Amino acid sequence: MAKVMKIKRVQLDPSMERCENLRDTLRQSIETESDIMNLHVEKQNLEDEVFDNGYFENVIFDQCTFSKVTMERCSFRNVRFESCAFPNCDFSHSWFHQCEFTGTQLVGVNFGSSNFVDFILQKSALRYANFTSARFDRSSISDCDLTDAFFAECTLGSFKVDQSRFVRTEFFHTPLKNVDFSTSELEGICVSEQGEELKGAVVNAFQAIELSKLLGLVVKEDA
């Protein structure tokens, strides 16, 4: 029997303080070298801002829009991102522990070299998202579009996917052992020439036929 993965969910106090001006809050945090904690950030917009090395704990980002915002080497603990849009933002080299993204637009976002533990990603769009060299453990991706996304050289610990699109997604040098793609769309993915990444991956019969083409096999149809 397969071991059931238990992910620690985000738990937030509904009476959290509301953030009136996120830009001022971020700048004050930089100036005072203080953490951002216990905050409800709703309908805030940022563009072309840089905020690196920040620490966020017990925070919800609700219907926020960040465009080309850089938040490298930030830490997020017990944080929920809900119905947000973060096109072309940079979260590289960051740490996400007990975090959830729901209904969020993450097109072109850079999560390269980030760490994800107790992580949930659902009902979100991630075309061209970059997860290169990221590390995952106790992580779940469901009902997401990861067309043309990059998962090259990733480490996948306990990692679950369900009903998501992996079209032309790159998994170069990322072992996919025990990852069950059978309920998802898997088409035109990129792996190494030998296809070593696919060893131990779980796929359905149709996907197996498609993946055989990557290995140079010719599937003969019944006469």
Coordinates of N, CA and C in Angstrom, one line a residue:
M1 N 0.8 -1.2 0.0 CA 0.0 0.0 0.0 C 0.9 1.3 0.0
A2 N 0.5 2.2 -0.9 CA 1.3 3.4 -1.0 C 1.2 4.3 0.3
K3 N 2.3 4.8 0.6 CA 2.3 5.7 1.8 C 1.5 7.0 1.5
V4 N 0.6 7.4 2.4 CA -0.1 8.6 2.2 C 0.7 9.8 2.7
M5 N 0.9 10.8 1.8 CA 1.7 12.0 2.1 C 0.8 13.0 2.9
K6 N 1.3 13.4 4.0 CA 0.7 14.3 4.9 C 1.4 15.7 4.8
I7 N 0.6 16.7 4.3 CA 1.2 18.0 4.2 C 0.6 18.9 5.3
K8 N 1.4 19.6 6.0 CA 1.0 20.5 7.0 C 0.4 21.8 6.3
R9 N -0.9 22.0 6.6 CA -1.6 23.0 5.9 C -1.4 24.4 6.6
V10 N -1.7 25.5 5.8 CA -1.6 26.8 6.4 C -2.7 27.0 7.4
Q11 N -2.4 27.6 8.5 CA -3.3 28.0 9.5 C -3.2 29.4 9.9
L12 N -4.2 30.2 9.6 CA -4.1 31.7 9.8 C -5.2 32.1 10.7
D13 N -5.0 33.2 11.5 CA -5.9 33.8 12.4 C -6.8 34.8 11.6
P14 N -8.1 34.6 11.5 CA -8.9 35.5 10.7 C -8.9 37.0 11.2
S15 N -8.5 37.2 12.4 CA -8.4 38.5 13.0 C -7.1 39.2 12.8
M16 N -6.3 38.7 11.8 CA -5.0 39.4 11.6 C -5.1 40.8 11.2
E17 N -4.1 41.6 11.5 CA -4.1 43.0 11.1 C -4.1 43.1 9.6
R18 N -4.8 44.1 9.1 CA -4.8 44.4 7.7 C -3.8 45.4 7.2
C19 N -3.1 45.1 6.1 CA -2.1 45.9 5.6 C -2.7 47.0 4.7
E20 N -2.5 48.3 5.1 CA -3.0 49.4 4.4 C -2.2 49.8 3.1
N21 N -0.9 49.7 3.3 CA 0.0 50.1 2.2 C 1.2 49.1 2.2
L22 N 1.2 48.1 1.3 CA 2.2 47.1 1.3 C 3.6 47.7 0.9
R23 N 3.7 48.6 0.0 CA 4.9 49.2 -0.3 C 5.6 49.9 0.9
D24 N 4.9 50.6 1.6 CA 5.4 51.3 2.8 C 5.8 50.2 3.9
T25 N 5.0 49.2 4.0 CA 5.3 48.1 4.9 C 6.6 47.4 4.6
L26 N 6.8 47.1 3.3 CA 8.1 46.5 2.8 C 9.3 47.4 3.1
R27 N 9.1 48.7 2.8 CA 10.3 49.6 2.9 C 10.6 49.8 4.4
Q28 N 9.6 49.8 5.2 CA 9.9 49.9 6.7 C 10.6 48.7 7.2
S29 N 10.2 47.5 6.6 CA 10.8 46.3 7.0 C 12.3 46.2 6.7
I30 N 12.6 46.8 5.5 CA 14.0 46.9 5.1 C 14.8 47.8 5.9
E31 N 14.2 49.0 6.2 CA 14.9 50.0 7.0 C 15.2 49.5 8.4
T32 N 14.2 48.8 9.0 CA 14.4 48.4 10.4 C 14.9 47.0 10.6
E33 N 15.1 46.3 9.4 CA 15.5 44.9 9.4 C 14.6 44.0 10.3
S34 N 13.3 44.3 10.1 CA 12.3 43.5 10.8 C 11.5 42.6 9.9
D35 N 10.8 41.6 10.6 CA 10.1 40.6 9.8 C 8.6 41.1 9.6
I36 N 8.0 40.5 8.6 CA 6.6 40.8 8.3 C 5.8 39.7 8.8
M37 N 4.9 39.9 9.8 CA 4.2 38.8 10.4 C 2.8 39.2 10.7
N38 N 1.9 38.1 10.7 CA 0.5 38.3 11.2 C -0.2 39.4 10.4
L39 N -0.2 39.3 9.1 CA -0.7 40.4 8.3 C -1.6 39.8 7.2
H40 N -2.8 40.6 7.0 CA -3.6 40.3 5.8 C -3.4 41.3 4.8
V41 N -2.8 40.9 3.7 CA -2.5 41.9 2.6 C -3.5 41.7 1.5
E42 N -4.4 42.6 1.3 CA -5.5 42.5 0.3 C -5.5 43.5 -0.7
K43 N -5.6 43.1 -2.0 CA -5.8 44.0 -3.2 C -4.7 45.0 -3.2
Q44 N -3.4 44.6 -3.0 CA -2.3 45.5 -3.1 C -1.5 45.3 -4.4
N45 N -1.1 46.4 -5.0 CA -0.4 46.3 -6.3 C 1.1 46.8 -6.2
L46 N 2.0 46.0 -6.7 CA 3.4 46.4 -6.8 C 3.9 46.2 -8.2
E47 N 4.8 47.1 -8.6 CA 5.4 46.9 -10.0 C 6.8 47.4 -9.9
D48 N 7.7 46.6 -10.5 CA 9.1 46.9 -10.6 C 9.8 47.3 -9.3
E49 N 9.4 46.6 -8.2 CA 9.9 46.8 -6.9 C 11.0 45.7 -6.6
V50 N 11.9 46.0 -5.8 CA 12.9 45.0 -5.3 C 12.9 44.9 -3.8
F51 N 12.6 43.6 -3.3 CA 12.6 43.4 -1.9 C 13.2 42.0 -1.6
D52 N 14.5 42.0 -1.3 CA 15.2 40.8 -1.1 C 15.4 40.5 0.3
N53 N 15.6 39.2 0.6 CA 16.0 38.7 2.0 C 14.9 39.0 3.0
G54 N 13.7 39.1 2.6 CA 12.6 39.3 3.6 C 12.1 38.1 4.2
Y55 N 11.5 38.2 5.4 CA 10.9 37.1 6.1 C 9.4 37.4 6.4
F56 N 8.6 36.4 5.9 CA 7.1 36.5 6.0 C 6.6 35.3 6.8
E57 N 5.8 35.6 7.8 CA 5.2 34.5 8.6 C 3.8 34.8 9.0
N58 N 2.9 33.8 8.9 CA 1.5 34.0 9.2 C 0.9 35.2 8.4
V59 N 1.0 35.1 7.1 CA 0.6 36.2 6.2 C -0.3 35.6 5.1
I60 N -1.3 36.3 4.7 CA -2.1 36.0 3.5 C -2.0 37.1 2.5
F61 N -1.7 36.8 1.3 CA -1.7 37.7 0.1 C -3.0 37.4 -0.6
D62 N -4.0 38.3 -0.6 CA -5.3 38.1 -1.1 C -5.6 39.1 -2.2
Q63 N -5.8 38.5 -3.4 CA -6.1 39.3 -4.6 C -5.1 40.4 -4.9
C64 N -3.8 40.1 -4.7 CA -2.8 41.1 -4.9 C -2.2 40.9 -6.3
T65 N -1.6 41.9 -6.9 CA -1.0 41.9 -8.2 C 0.4 42.5 -8.1
F66 N 1.4 41.6 -8.4 CA 2.8 42.0 -8.4 C 3.3 41.8 -9.9
S67 N 3.9 42.8 -10.5 CA 4.4 42.7 -11.8 C 5.9 43.0 -11.8
K68 N 6.7 42.1 -12.3 CA 8.1 42.2 -12.4 C 8.7 42.7 -11.0
V69 N 8.2 42.1 -10.0 CA 8.7 42.3 -8.6 C 9.8 41.3 -8.3
T70 N 10.9 41.7 -7.7 CA 12.0 40.8 -7.3 C 11.9 40.6 -5.8
M71 N 11.8 39.4 -5.4 CA 11.8 39.0 -4.0 C 12.7 37.8 -3.8
E72 N 14.0 38.0 -4.2 CA 15.0 36.9 -4.1 C 15.3 36.6 -2.6
R73 N 15.7 35.4 -2.3 CA 16.2 34.9 -1.0 C 15.2 35.4 0.1
C74 N 13.9 35.3 -0.2 CA 13.0 35.5 0.9 C 12.5 34.2 1.5
S75 N 12.0 34.3 2.7 CA 11.5 33.2 3.5 C 10.0 33.4 3.7
F76 N 9.2 32.3 3.4 CA 7.8 32.4 3.6 C 7.4 31.2 4.5
R77 N 6.8 31.5 5.6 CA 6.4 30.4 6.5 C 4.9 30.6 6.9
N78 N 4.1 29.6 6.7 CA 2.7 29.6 7.0 C 2.1 30.8 6.3
V79 N 2.2 30.8 4.9 CA 1.7 31.9 4.1 C 0.8 31.4 3.0
R80 N -0.3 32.1 2.8 CA -1.2 31.7 1.7 C -1.3 32.8 0.6
F81 N -1.2 32.4 -0.6 CA -1.4 33.3 -1.7 C -2.7 32.9 -2.4
E82 N -3.7 33.8 -2.4 CA -5.0 33.4 -2.9 C -5.5 34.4 -4.0
S83 N -5.8 33.9 -5.2 CA -6.4 34.8 -6.2 C -5.5 36.0 -6.5
C84 N -4.2 35.7 -6.6 CA -3.2 36.7 -6.9 C -2.7 36.6 -8.3
A85 N -1.9 37.6 -8.8 CA -1.3 37.6 -10.1 C 0.1 38.1 -9.9
F86 N 1.1 37.3 -10.3 CA 2.5 37.6 -10.1 C 3.3 37.4 -11.4
P87 N 2.9 38.0 -12.5 CA 3.6 37.8 -13.8 C 5.1 38.3 -13.7
N88 N 5.9 37.3 -14.2 CA 7.3 37.6 -14.4 C 8.0 38.1 -13.1
C89 N 7.6 37.7 -11.9 CA 8.2 38.0 -10.7 C 9.4 37.0 -10.4
D90 N 10.3 37.5 -9.5 CA 11.5 36.7 -9.2 C 11.5 36.3 -7.7
F91 N 11.2 35.0 -7.5 CA 11.2 34.5 -6.1 C 12.4 33.5 -6.0
S92 N 13.4 33.6 -6.8 CA 14.5 32.6 -6.8 C 15.3 32.6 -5.5
H93 N 15.8 31.4 -5.2 CA 16.6 31.2 -4.0 C 15.8 31.5 -2.7
S94 N 14.5 31.3 -2.8 CA 13.7 31.5 -1.6 C 13.3 30.2 -0.9
W95 N 12.6 30.3 0.2 CA 12.2 29.2 1.0 C 10.8 29.3 1.3
F96 N 10.0 28.3 1.0 CA 8.6 28.2 1.2 C 8.3 27.0 2.1
H97 N 7.9 27.3 3.3 CA 7.6 26.2 4.3 C 6.1 26.4 4.7
Q98 N 5.3 25.4 4.5 CA 3.9 25.5 4.9 C 3.2 26.7 4.2
C99 N 3.2 26.6 2.8 CA 2.7 27.7 2.0 C 1.7 27.1 1.0
E100 N 0.8 27.9 0.6 CA -0.2 27.5 -0.4 C -0.4 28.6 -1.5
F101 N -0.5 28.2 -2.7 CA -0.9 29.1 -3.8 C -2.2 28.6 -4.4
T102 N -3.2 29.4 -4.4 CA -4.5 28.9 -4.9 C -5.1 30.0 -5.9
G103 N -5.5 29.5 -7.1 CA -6.1 30.4 -8.0 C -5.2 31.6 -8.4
T104 N -3.9 31.3 -8.5 CA -2.9 32.4 -8.7 C -2.3 32.3 -10.1
Q105 N -2.1 33.5 -10.7 CA -1.4 33.6 -12.0 C 0.1 33.7 -11.8
L106 N 0.9 32.7 -12.2 CA 2.3 32.7 -12.0 C 3.1 32.6 -13.3
V107 N 2.6 33.2 -14.3 CA 3.2 33.1 -15.6 C 4.6 33.7 -15.6
G108 N 5.6 32.9 -16.0 CA 6.9 33.4 -16.1 C 7.6 33.7 -14.8
V109 N 7.1 33.2 -13.7 CA 7.7 33.4 -12.4 C 9.0 32.6 -12.3
N110 N 10.0 33.2 -11.6 CA 11.2 32.5 -11.4 C 11.3 32.0 -10.0
F111 N 11.2 30.6 -9.8 CA 11.3 30.0 -8.5 C 12.7 29.2 -8.4
G112 N 13.6 29.5 -9.3 CA 14.8 28.7 -9.4 C 15.6 28.7 -8.1
S113 N 16.1 27.5 -7.8 CA 16.9 27.2 -6.6 C 16.2 27.5 -5.3
S114 N 14.9 27.4 -5.3 CA 14.1 27.6 -4.1 C 13.8 26.3 -3.4
N115 N 13.4 26.3 -2.2 CA 13.0 25.1 -1.4 C 11.6 25.2 -1.0
F116 N 10.9 24.0 -1.2 CA 9.5 23.9 -0.9 C 9.2 22.7 0.0
V117 N 8.7 23.0 1.2 CA 8.3 22.0 2.1 C 6.9 22.2 2.6
D118 N 6.1 21.2 2.7 CA 4.7 21.3 3.1 C 4.0 22.4 2.2
F119 N 4.1 22.1 0.9 CA 3.8 23.1 -0.2 C 2.6 22.6 -1.0
I120 N 1.6 23.5 -1.2 CA 0.4 23.2 -2.0 C 0.3 24.2 -3.1
L121 N 0.1 23.8 -4.4 CA -0.1 24.6 -5.5 C -1.3 24.1 -6.2
Q122 N -2.4 24.9 -6.3 CA -3.6 24.4 -6.9 C -4.3 25.5 -7.7
K123 N -5.0 25.0 -8.7 CA -5.8 25.9 -9.6 C -5.1 27.1 -10.0
S124 N -3.9 27.0 -10.4 CA -3.0 28.1 -10.8 C -2.4 27.9 -12.2
A125 N -2.0 29.1 -12.8 CA -1.4 29.0 -14.1 C 0.0 29.4 -14.0
L126 N 0.9 28.5 -14.6 CA 2.3 28.6 -14.4 C 3.1 28.4 -15.7
R127 N 2.5 28.9 -16.8 CA 3.2 28.8 -18.1 C 4.5 29.5 -18.0
Y128 N 5.6 28.8 -18.5 CA 6.9 29.3 -18.5 C 7.5 29.6 -17.1
A129 N 6.9 29.1 -16.1 CA 7.5 29.2 -14.7 C 8.8 28.4 -14.7
N130 N 9.7 28.9 -13.9 CA 11.1 28.3 -13.8 C 11.3 27.8 -12.4
F131 N 11.4 26.5 -12.3 CA 11.7 25.8 -11.0 C 13.1 25.2 -11.0
T132 N 14.0 25.5 -12.0 CA 15.3 24.9 -12.1 C 16.0 24.8 -10.8
S133 N 16.5 23.7 -10.5 CA 17.4 23.4 -9.3 C 16.6 23.6 -8.0
A134 N 15.3 23.5 -8.1 CA 14.4 23.6 -6.8 C 14.4 22.3 -6.1
R135 N 14.1 22.3 -4.8 CA 14.0 21.1 -4.0 C 12.5 21.1 -3.4
F136 N 11.9 19.9 -3.6 CA 10.5 19.8 -3.1 C 10.5 18.6 -2.1
D137 N 9.7 18.8 -1.0 CA 9.4 17.7 -0.1 C 8.0 17.9 0.5
R138 N 7.2 16.9 0.5 CA 5.8 17.0 1.0 C 5.1 18.1 0.2
S139 N 5.1 18.0 -1.1 CA 4.5 19.0 -2.0 C 3.5 18.4 -2.9
S140 N 2.5 19.2 -3.2 CA 1.3 18.8 -4.0 C 1.0 19.8 -5.1
I141 N 0.8 19.4 -6.3 CA 0.4 20.3 -7.4 C -0.9 19.7 -8.0
S142 N -2.0 20.4 -8.0 CA -3.2 19.9 -8.6 C -3.9 21.0 -9.4
D143 N -4.5 20.5 -10.5 CA -5.4 21.4 -11.3 C -4.6 22.7 -11.7
C144 N -3.4 22.5 -12.2 CA -2.5 23.6 -12.6 C -2.1 23.4 -14.0
D145 N -1.7 24.5 -14.7 CA -1.2 24.5 -16.0 C 0.3 24.8 -16.0
L146 N 1.1 23.8 -16.3 CA 2.6 24.0 -16.2 C 3.2 23.8 -17.6
T147 N 2.4 24.3 -18.6 CA 2.9 24.2 -20.0 C 4.2 25.1 -20.1
D148 N 5.2 24.5 -20.8 CA 6.4 25.2 -21.0 C 7.2 25.6 -19.8
A149 N 6.8 24.9 -18.6 CA 7.6 25.2 -17.4 C 8.9 24.4 -17.3
F150 N 9.7 24.9 -16.4 CA 11.1 24.3 -16.3 C 11.2 23.6 -14.9
F151 N 11.5 22.3 -14.9 CA 11.8 21.6 -13.7 C 13.1 20.9 -13.8
A152 N 14.1 21.5 -14.5 CA 15.4 20.9 -14.7 C 16.2 20.8 -13.4
E153 N 16.9 19.7 -13.3 CA 17.8 19.5 -12.2 C 17.1 19.7 -10.8
C154 N 15.9 19.3 -10.7 CA 15.2 19.4 -9.4 C 15.3 18.2 -8.5
T155 N 15.1 18.3 -7.3 CA 15.0 17.2 -6.3 C 13.6 17.1 -5.8
L156 N 13.0 15.9 -6.1 CA 11.6 15.7 -5.7 C 11.5 14.7 -4.6
G157 N 11.2 15.1 -3.4 CA 11.0 14.2 -2.3 C 9.6 13.6 -2.4
S158 N 8.8 13.8 -1.4 CA 7.4 13.4 -1.5 C 6.7 14.5 -2.4
F159 N 6.3 14.0 -3.6 CA 5.9 15.0 -4.6 C 4.7 14.4 -5.3
K160 N 3.5 15.1 -5.3 CA 2.3 14.6 -5.9 C 1.8 15.5 -6.9
V161 N 1.3 15.0 -8.0 CA 0.7 15.8 -9.0 C -0.7 15.2 -9.4
D162 N -1.7 16.1 -9.7 CA -3.0 15.5 -10.0 C -3.7 16.5 -11.0
Q163 N -4.3 16.0 -12.1 CA -5.1 16.7 -13.0 C -4.4 18.0 -13.4
S164 N -3.2 18.0 -13.8 CA -2.5 19.2 -14.2 C -1.9 19.0 -15.6
R165 N -1.5 20.1 -16.2 CA -1.0 20.0 -17.6 C 0.5 20.2 -17.6
F166 N 1.2 19.2 -18.1 CA 2.6 19.2 -18.3 C 2.9 19.0 -19.8
V167 N 2.8 20.1 -20.5 CA 2.9 20.1 -22.0 C 4.2 20.9 -22.3
R168 N 5.1 20.2 -23.0 CA 6.5 20.7 -23.3 C 7.2 21.1 -22.0
T169 N 6.9 20.5 -20.9 CA 7.5 20.8 -19.6 C 8.9 20.2 -19.6
E170 N 9.9 20.9 -19.1 CA 11.3 20.3 -19.1 C 11.6 19.7 -17.7
F171 N 12.0 18.4 -17.8 CA 12.4 17.7 -16.6 C 13.8 17.2 -16.7
F172 N 14.6 17.9 -17.4 CA 16.0 17.5 -17.7 C 16.8 17.3 -16.4
H173 N 17.3 16.0 -16.2 CA 18.1 15.7 -15.1 C 17.3 15.8 -13.8
T174 N 16.0 15.5 -13.8 CA 15.1 15.5 -12.6 C 14.5 14.1 -12.5
P175 N 15.0 13.3 -11.6 CA 14.4 11.9 -11.5 C 12.9 12.0 -11.1
L176 N 12.1 11.3 -11.9 CA 10.6 11.3 -11.7 C 10.1 10.0 -11.1
K177 N 11.0 9.3 -10.4 CA 10.6 8.0 -9.8 C 9.5 8.3 -8.8
N178 N 8.4 7.4 -8.9 CA 7.2 7.5 -8.0 C 6.3 8.7 -8.2
V179 N 6.6 9.5 -9.2 CA 5.7 10.6 -9.5 C 4.6 10.1 -10.4
D180 N 3.3 10.2 -9.9 CA 2.2 9.6 -10.7 C 1.5 10.7 -11.6
F181 N 1.8 10.6 -12.9 CA 1.2 11.5 -13.8 C -0.1 11.0 -14.5
S182 N -0.6 9.9 -14.0 CA -1.7 9.2 -14.7 C -3.0 10.0 -14.8
T183 N -3.2 10.9 -13.9 CA -4.4 11.7 -14.0 C -4.2 13.1 -14.7
S184 N -2.9 13.3 -15.1 CA -2.5 14.6 -15.7 C -2.3 14.5 -17.2
E185 N -2.1 15.6 -17.8 CA -1.8 15.7 -19.2 C -0.3 15.7 -19.3
L186 N 0.3 14.8 -20.0 CA 1.8 14.7 -20.2 C 2.1 14.6 -21.6
E187 N 2.6 15.7 -22.2 CA 2.8 15.7 -23.7 C 4.0 16.5 -24.1
G188 N 4.9 15.9 -24.9 CA 6.0 16.7 -25.4 C 7.0 17.1 -24.4
I189 N 7.1 16.4 -23.3 CA 8.1 16.8 -22.3 C 9.5 16.6 -22.7
C190 N 10.4 17.4 -22.0 CA 11.8 17.3 -22.4 C 12.6 16.6 -21.3
V191 N 13.3 15.5 -21.7 CA 14.2 14.8 -20.8 C 15.5 14.5 -21.6
S192 N 16.4 13.9 -20.9 CA 17.7 13.6 -21.6 C 17.5 12.6 -22.7
E193 N 18.5 12.4 -23.5 CA 18.4 11.6 -24.7 C 18.1 10.1 -24.3
Q194 N 18.7 9.7 -23.1 CA 18.4 8.3 -22.7 C 17.1 8.1 -21.9
G195 N 16.5 9.2 -21.6 CA 15.2 9.2 -20.9 C 15.3 8.6 -19.5
E196 N 16.5 8.8 -18.8 CA 16.7 8.2 -17.5 C 15.8 8.8 -16.5
E197 N 15.4 10.0 -16.7 CA 14.5 10.7 -15.7 C 13.2 10.0 -15.5
L198 N 12.7 9.2 -16.6 CA 11.4 8.6 -16.5 C 11.4 7.3 -15.8
K199 N 12.5 6.8 -15.4 CA 12.6 5.5 -14.7 C 11.8 5.5 -13.4
G200 N 10.8 4.7 -13.3 CA 10.0 4.6 -12.1 C 8.8 5.6 -12.0
A201 N 8.7 6.4 -13.1 CA 7.5 7.3 -13.1 C 6.2 6.5 -13.4
V202 N 5.1 7.0 -12.9 CA 3.8 6.3 -13.0 C 3.0 7.0 -14.1
V203 N 2.6 6.3 -15.1 CA 1.9 6.9 -16.2 C 0.7 5.9 -16.6
N204 N -0.2 6.5 -17.4 CA -1.3 5.6 -17.9 C -0.9 5.0 -19.3
A205 N -1.7 4.2 -19.8 CA -1.3 3.5 -21.1 C -1.1 4.4 -22.2
F206 N -1.9 5.4 -22.4 CA -1.8 6.4 -23.4 C -0.5 7.2 -23.3
Q207 N -0.2 7.6 -22.1 CA 1.1 8.3 -21.8 C 2.3 7.5 -22.1
A208 N 2.2 6.2 -21.8 CA 3.3 5.3 -22.0 C 3.6 5.2 -23.5
I209 N 2.6 5.2 -24.4 CA 2.8 5.1 -25.8 C 3.5 6.4 -26.3
E210 N 3.0 7.5 -25.8 CA 3.6 8.8 -26.2 C 5.1 8.9 -25.7
L211 N 5.3 8.5 -24.5 CA 6.7 8.6 -23.9 C 7.7 7.6 -24.6
S212 N 7.1 6.5 -25.2 CA 8.0 5.6 -25.9 C 8.7 6.2 -27.1
K213 N 8.1 7.3 -27.6 CA 8.7 8.0 -28.8 C 10.0 8.7 -28.3
L214 N 10.0 9.1 -27.1 CA 11.2 9.8 -26.6 C 12.4 8.8 -26.5
L215 N 12.1 7.6 -26.3 CA 13.1 6.5 -26.2 C 13.4 5.9 -27.6
G216 N 12.8 6.4 -28.6 CA 13.1 5.9 -29.9 C 12.4 4.6 -30.3
L217 N 11.4 4.3 -29.5 CA 10.6 3.0 -29.8 C 9.6 3.3 -30.9
V218 N 9.2 2.3 -31.6 CA 8.2 2.4 -32.6 C 7.1 1.5 -32.2
V219 N 5.9 2.1 -31.9 CA 4.8 1.3 -31.4 C 3.9 0.8 -32.7
K220 N 3.8 -0.5 -32.8 CA 3.1 -1.0 -34.0 C 1.7 -1.2 -33.6
E221 N 0.8 -0.6 -34.4 CA -0.6 -0.8 -34.2 C -1.1 -2.1 -34.7
D222 N -2.1 -2.7 -34.0 CA -2.7 -3.9 -34.5 C -3.3 -3.8 -35.9
A223 N -3.1 -4.8 -36.7 CA -3.6 -4.8 -38.1 C -5.1 -4.9 -38.1

